[in-house]
XYZ file of C-alpha atoms in Angstrom:
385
model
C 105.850 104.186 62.062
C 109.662 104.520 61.117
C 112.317 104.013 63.926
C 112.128 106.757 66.327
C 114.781 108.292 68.764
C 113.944 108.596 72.468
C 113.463 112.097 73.631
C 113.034 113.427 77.339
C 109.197 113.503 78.410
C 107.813 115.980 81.044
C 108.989 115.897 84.020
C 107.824 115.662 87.591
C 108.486 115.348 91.186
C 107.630 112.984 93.685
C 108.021 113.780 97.508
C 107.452 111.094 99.710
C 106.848 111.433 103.368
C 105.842 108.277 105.258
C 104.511 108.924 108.539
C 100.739 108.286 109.535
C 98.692 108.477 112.668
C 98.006 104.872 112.054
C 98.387 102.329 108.985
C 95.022 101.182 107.410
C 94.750 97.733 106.956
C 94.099 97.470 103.059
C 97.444 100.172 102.494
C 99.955 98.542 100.773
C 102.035 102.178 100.235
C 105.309 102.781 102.409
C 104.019 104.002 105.285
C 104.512 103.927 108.964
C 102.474 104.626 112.727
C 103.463 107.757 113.923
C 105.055 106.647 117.330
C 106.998 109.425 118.768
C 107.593 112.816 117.551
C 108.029 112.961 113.916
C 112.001 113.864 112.647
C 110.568 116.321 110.299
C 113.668 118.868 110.214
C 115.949 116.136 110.161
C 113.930 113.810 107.347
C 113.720 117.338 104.835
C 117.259 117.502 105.515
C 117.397 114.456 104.104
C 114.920 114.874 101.220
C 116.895 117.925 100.131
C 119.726 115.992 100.002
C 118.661 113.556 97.905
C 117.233 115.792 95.386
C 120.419 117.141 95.305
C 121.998 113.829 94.617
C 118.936 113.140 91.806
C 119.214 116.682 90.251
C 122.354 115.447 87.996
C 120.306 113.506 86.458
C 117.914 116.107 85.010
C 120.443 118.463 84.211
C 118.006 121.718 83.377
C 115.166 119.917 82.562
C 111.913 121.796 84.354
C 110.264 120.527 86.519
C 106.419 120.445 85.440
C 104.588 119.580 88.992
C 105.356 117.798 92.537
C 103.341 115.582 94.563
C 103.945 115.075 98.356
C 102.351 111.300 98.675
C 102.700 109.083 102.246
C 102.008 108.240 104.291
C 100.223 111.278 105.214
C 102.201 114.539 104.433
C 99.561 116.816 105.992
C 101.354 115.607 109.124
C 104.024 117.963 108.560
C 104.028 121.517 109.408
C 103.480 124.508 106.815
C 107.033 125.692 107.185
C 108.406 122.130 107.018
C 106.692 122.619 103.296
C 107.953 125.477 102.893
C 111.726 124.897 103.388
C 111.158 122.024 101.492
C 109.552 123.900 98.186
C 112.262 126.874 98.599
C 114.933 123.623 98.766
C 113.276 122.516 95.679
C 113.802 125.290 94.035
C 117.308 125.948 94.639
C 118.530 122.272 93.267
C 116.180 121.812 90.000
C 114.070 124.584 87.400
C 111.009 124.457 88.561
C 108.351 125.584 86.516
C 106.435 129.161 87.660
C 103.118 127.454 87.365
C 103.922 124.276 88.679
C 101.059 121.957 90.306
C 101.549 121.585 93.374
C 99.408 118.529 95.122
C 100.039 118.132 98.963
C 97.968 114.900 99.976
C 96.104 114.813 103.516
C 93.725 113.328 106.069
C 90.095 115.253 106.676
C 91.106 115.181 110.122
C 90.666 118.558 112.481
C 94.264 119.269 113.192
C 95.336 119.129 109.349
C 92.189 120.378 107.915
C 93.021 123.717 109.753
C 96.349 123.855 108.010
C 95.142 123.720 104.272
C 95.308 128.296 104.196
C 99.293 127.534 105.737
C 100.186 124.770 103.291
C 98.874 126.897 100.596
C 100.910 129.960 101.561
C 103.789 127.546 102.155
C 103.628 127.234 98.571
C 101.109 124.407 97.410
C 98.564 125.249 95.290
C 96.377 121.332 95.420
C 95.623 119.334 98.666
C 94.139 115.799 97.923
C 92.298 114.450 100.999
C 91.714 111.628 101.807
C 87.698 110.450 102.429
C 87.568 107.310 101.401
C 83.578 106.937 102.924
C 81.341 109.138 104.474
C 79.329 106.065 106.375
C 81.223 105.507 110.139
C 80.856 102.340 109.683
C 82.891 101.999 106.609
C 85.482 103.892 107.683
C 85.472 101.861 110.584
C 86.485 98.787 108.320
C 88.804 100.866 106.082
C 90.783 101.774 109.586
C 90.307 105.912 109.251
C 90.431 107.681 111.991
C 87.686 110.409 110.957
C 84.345 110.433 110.722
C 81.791 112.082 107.884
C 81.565 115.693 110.060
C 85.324 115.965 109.817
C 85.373 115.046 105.890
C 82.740 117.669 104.929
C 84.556 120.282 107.466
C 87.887 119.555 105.271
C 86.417 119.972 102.030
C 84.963 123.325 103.320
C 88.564 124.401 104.614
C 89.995 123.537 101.324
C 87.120 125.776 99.549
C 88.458 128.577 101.659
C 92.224 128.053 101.548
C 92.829 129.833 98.733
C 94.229 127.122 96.545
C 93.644 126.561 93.019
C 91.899 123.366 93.154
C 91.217 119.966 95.513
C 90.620 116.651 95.447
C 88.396 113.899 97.276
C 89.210 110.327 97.559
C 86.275 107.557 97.789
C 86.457 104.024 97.307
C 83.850 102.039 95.977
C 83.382 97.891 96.172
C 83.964 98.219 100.119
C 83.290 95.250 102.667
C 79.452 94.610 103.101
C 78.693 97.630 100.303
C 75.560 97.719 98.660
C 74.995 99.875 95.858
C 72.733 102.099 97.305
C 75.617 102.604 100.181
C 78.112 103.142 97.650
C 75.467 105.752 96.025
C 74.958 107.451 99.067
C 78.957 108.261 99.680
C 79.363 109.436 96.291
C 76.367 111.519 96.546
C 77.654 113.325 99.751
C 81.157 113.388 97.745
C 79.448 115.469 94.760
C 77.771 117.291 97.738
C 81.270 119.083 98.760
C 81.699 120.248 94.970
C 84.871 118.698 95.230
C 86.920 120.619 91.475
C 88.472 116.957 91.241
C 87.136 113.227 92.286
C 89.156 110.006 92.724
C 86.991 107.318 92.876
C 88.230 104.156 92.590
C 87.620 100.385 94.140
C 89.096 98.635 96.844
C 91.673 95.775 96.119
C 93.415 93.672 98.525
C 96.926 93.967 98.463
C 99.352 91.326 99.159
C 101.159 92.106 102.497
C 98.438 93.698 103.944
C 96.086 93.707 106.953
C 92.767 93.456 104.334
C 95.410 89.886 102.663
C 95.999 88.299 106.070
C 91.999 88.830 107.040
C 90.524 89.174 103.775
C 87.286 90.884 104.386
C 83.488 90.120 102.547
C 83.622 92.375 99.729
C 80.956 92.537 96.907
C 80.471 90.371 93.988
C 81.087 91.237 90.463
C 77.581 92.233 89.115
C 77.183 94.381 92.300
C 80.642 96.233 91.873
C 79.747 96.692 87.695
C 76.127 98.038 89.025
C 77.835 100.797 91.394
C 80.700 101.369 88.585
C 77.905 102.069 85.910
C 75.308 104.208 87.900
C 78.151 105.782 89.540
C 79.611 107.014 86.440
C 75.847 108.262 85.728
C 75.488 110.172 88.939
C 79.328 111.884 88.334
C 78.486 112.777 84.635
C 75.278 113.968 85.475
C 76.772 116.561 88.201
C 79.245 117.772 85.687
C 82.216 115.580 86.286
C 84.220 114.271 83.816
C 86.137 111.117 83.545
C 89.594 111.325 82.107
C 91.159 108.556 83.627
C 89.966 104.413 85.064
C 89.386 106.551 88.409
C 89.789 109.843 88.408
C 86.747 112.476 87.014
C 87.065 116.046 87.512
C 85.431 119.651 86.614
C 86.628 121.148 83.254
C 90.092 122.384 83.802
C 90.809 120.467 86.945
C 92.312 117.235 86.030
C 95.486 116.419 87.997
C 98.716 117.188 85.739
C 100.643 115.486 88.188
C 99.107 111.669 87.330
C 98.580 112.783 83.873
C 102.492 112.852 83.367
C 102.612 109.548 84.988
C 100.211 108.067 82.594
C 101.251 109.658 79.370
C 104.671 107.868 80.574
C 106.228 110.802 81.816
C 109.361 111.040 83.590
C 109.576 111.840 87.644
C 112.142 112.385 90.395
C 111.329 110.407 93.294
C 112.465 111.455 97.169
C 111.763 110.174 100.498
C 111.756 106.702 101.631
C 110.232 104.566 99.011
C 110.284 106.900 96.716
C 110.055 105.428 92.745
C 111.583 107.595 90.225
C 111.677 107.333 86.020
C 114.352 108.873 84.270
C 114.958 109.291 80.738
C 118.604 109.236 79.695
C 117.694 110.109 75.681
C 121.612 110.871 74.864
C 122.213 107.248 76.536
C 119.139 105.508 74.811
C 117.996 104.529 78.281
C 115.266 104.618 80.759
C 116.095 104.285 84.508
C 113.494 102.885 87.261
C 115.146 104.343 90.843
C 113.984 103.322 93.984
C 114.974 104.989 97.292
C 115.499 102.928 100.693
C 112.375 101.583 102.029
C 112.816 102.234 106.127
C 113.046 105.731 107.643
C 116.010 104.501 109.701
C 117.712 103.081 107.147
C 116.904 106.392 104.793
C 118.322 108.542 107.223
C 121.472 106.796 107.813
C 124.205 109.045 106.621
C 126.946 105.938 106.101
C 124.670 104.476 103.202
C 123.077 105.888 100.010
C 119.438 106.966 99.645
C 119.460 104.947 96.410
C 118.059 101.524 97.138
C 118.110 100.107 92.658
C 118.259 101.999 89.981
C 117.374 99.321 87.095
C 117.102 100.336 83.320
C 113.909 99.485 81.594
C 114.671 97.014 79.070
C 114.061 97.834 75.392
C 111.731 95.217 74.862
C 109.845 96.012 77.829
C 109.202 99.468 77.276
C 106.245 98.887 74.971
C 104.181 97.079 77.223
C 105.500 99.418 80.132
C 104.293 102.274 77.920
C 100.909 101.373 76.877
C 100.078 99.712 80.576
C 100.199 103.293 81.760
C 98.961 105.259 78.639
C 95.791 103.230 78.485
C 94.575 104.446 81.892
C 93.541 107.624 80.167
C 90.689 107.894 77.872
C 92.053 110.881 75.553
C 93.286 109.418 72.482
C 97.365 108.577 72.841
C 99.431 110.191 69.769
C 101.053 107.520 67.881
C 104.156 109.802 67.867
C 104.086 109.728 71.714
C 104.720 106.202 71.502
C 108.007 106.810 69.194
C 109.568 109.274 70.995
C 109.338 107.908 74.854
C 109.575 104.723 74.492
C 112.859 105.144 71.234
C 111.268 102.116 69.504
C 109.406 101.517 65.934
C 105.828 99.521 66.117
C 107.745 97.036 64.333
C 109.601 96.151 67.375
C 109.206 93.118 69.299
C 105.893 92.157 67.299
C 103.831 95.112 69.138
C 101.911 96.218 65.112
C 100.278 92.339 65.266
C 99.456 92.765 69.593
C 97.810 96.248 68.824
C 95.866 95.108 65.523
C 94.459 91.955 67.814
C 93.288 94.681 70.363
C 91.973 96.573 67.528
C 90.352 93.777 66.593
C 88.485 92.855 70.281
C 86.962 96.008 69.951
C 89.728 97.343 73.051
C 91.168 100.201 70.921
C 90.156 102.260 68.198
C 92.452 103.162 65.401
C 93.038 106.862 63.864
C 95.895 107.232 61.366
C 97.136 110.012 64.160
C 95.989 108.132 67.681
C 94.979 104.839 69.825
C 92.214 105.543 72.319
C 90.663 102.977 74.562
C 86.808 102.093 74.188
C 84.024 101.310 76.512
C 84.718 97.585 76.403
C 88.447 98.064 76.215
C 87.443 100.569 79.629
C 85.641 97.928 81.272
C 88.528 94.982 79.947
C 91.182 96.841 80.853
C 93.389 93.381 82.020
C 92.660 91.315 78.982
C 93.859 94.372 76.946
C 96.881 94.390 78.664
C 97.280 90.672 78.390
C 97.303 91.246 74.809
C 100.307 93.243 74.918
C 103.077 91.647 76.695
């Protein structure tokens, strides 16, 4: 592949908002227990703010989708959303048929709100089930139970929108198989357009790392991975991605431009962002600051690091998110977002020992990952730094 200049991917936004009724002991995401009263019109003040501050960085470049992550946005009210999508609009060119993904908890109070949110603007809610077995959810830390999850999948039928998602883990404390069978079963049950489905890990600096709990071995977390898979293909789902399967049509464009190493704004406390600079030659990593309080105070920036991707790390950084997906990855997507010839920094001779392994297939137009590269996906990896 001859040298290639860097061009601007897609691009996306990322909205976070950190508040939740409670923090579960295996999150390692920036989030916080909802103490008091939550500073919503003063945090979207905020938020607005520094979008405006991000916008110059973009120039005109439109804006493809936006995902409010947490914490647990749902939290906020419908015309909190609102302003904040109309704000959105005003500082950057958003795109007329722009994704719109507003995550949530299956709980009562913000269950009810999925027909507001959607006339507020969003057009996706992604709730959060994690298990449909009390006892589970017990250990997980969520404050619903299975009544409430199948209630919010029915309100999200009914809102209007143009698609949803469920969230299950798999490989939790004490699973069997048949237990982790029986949640996805009841998942498939709500006819969910998109399913995340993805195992537990423990994080460092969480509850789950301080009080590591029993979780099952490997040949019992490969058993429910395998006839898991089954049961999803067999009801029509697809998989497109290590943990996400969905109906035809209904794959989430939002983490697709993340994988195929998109760029994305991000706001809110927390808040990563990736920004090609293709006149520079340069991609930017941002990060916003971490604390509410300390986001919020107007004598300091929002900007916590902004940090350029080195050029030799930008084929490893590319291919550690492209290989997620199963499609096949243009080779030419590899030239123009990552700037850089396969000759570079040895990556032809890392990719042809993949090829090798049996990890990747080779087209003269595409990589795609195999089954064993699939189930590998770590010793691929290892292969390319």
């Amino acid at each position: 592949m001859a040298e290639s200049a860097l061009q601007h991917p897609p691009l996306a936004l990322y909205i976070h908002i950190p508040w939740c009724v409670q923090k579960c002991p295996y999150c390692d995401f920036n989030s916080h227990g909802q103490k008091t009263a939550l500073p919503e019109t003063e945090y979207i003040s905020h938020l607005l703010d520094d979008l405006a501050t991000d916008a110059k960085l973009v120039a005109d470049r439109e804006v493809s989708s936006i995902f409010f992550g947490g914490g647990t946005p749902s939290l906020f009210s419908a015309p909190g959303i609102e302003r904040i999508l109309n704000g959105v609009r005003e500082r950057v060119n958003l795109s007329a048929d722009a994704e719109i993904t507003l995550e949530a908890n299956p709980g009562t109070v913000e269950s009810e709100k999925f027909a507001a949110f959607h006339q507020a603007g969003v057009n996706r809610i992604s709730i959060g089930v994690q298990s449909f077995q009390q006892d589970k959810l017990m250990a997980l830390g969520r404050i619903h139970n299975a009544e409430q999850a199948s209630r919010a999948a029915g309100y999200a039928h009914n809102a209007g929108l143009s698609s949803f998602n469920l969230d299950l883990m798999h490989g939790l404390p004490d699973q069997s198989v048949d237990d982790a069978l029986s949640d996805l079963r009841r998942g498939i049950e709500q006819l969910p357009p998109h399913l995340s489905w993805y195992q537990l890990t423990i994080e460092p600096n969480t509850l789950f790392a301080s009080k590591p709990p029993v979780l099952p071995d490997d040949d019992i977390l490969w058993d429910i991975q395998q006839r898991g898979h089954q049961l999803l293909e067999q009801a029509g789902y697809r998989q497109y991605e290590i943990s996400a399967y969905s109906q035809p049509g209904h794959q989430c464009q939002h983490n697709l431009n993340y994988w195929r190493f998109g760029d994305y704004l991000g706001i809110g406390c927390g808040a990563h962002g990736k920004i090609t600079d293709a006149g520079a030659d340069q991609i930017l990593r941002t990060v916003k600051v971490k604390h509410p309080k300390g986001y919020m105070d107007l004598s300091k920036p929002y900007l916590y690091q902004s940090q350029e991707v080195a050029r030799e790390d930008r084929p490893f950084e590319f291919f550690m998110n492209r290989l997620r997906l199963l499609e096949p990855c243009p080779k030419q997507d590899y030239g123009r977002y990552t700037g850089l010839a396969l000759s570079e920094f040895g990556l032809a001779g890392k990719l042809a020992s993949a090829i090798d392994a049996g990890l990747i297939d080779e087209t003269p137009q595409s990589w795609q990952l195999t089954e064993s590269g699939k189930r590998y996906l770590n010793s691929l990896l290892e292969k390319l730094v």
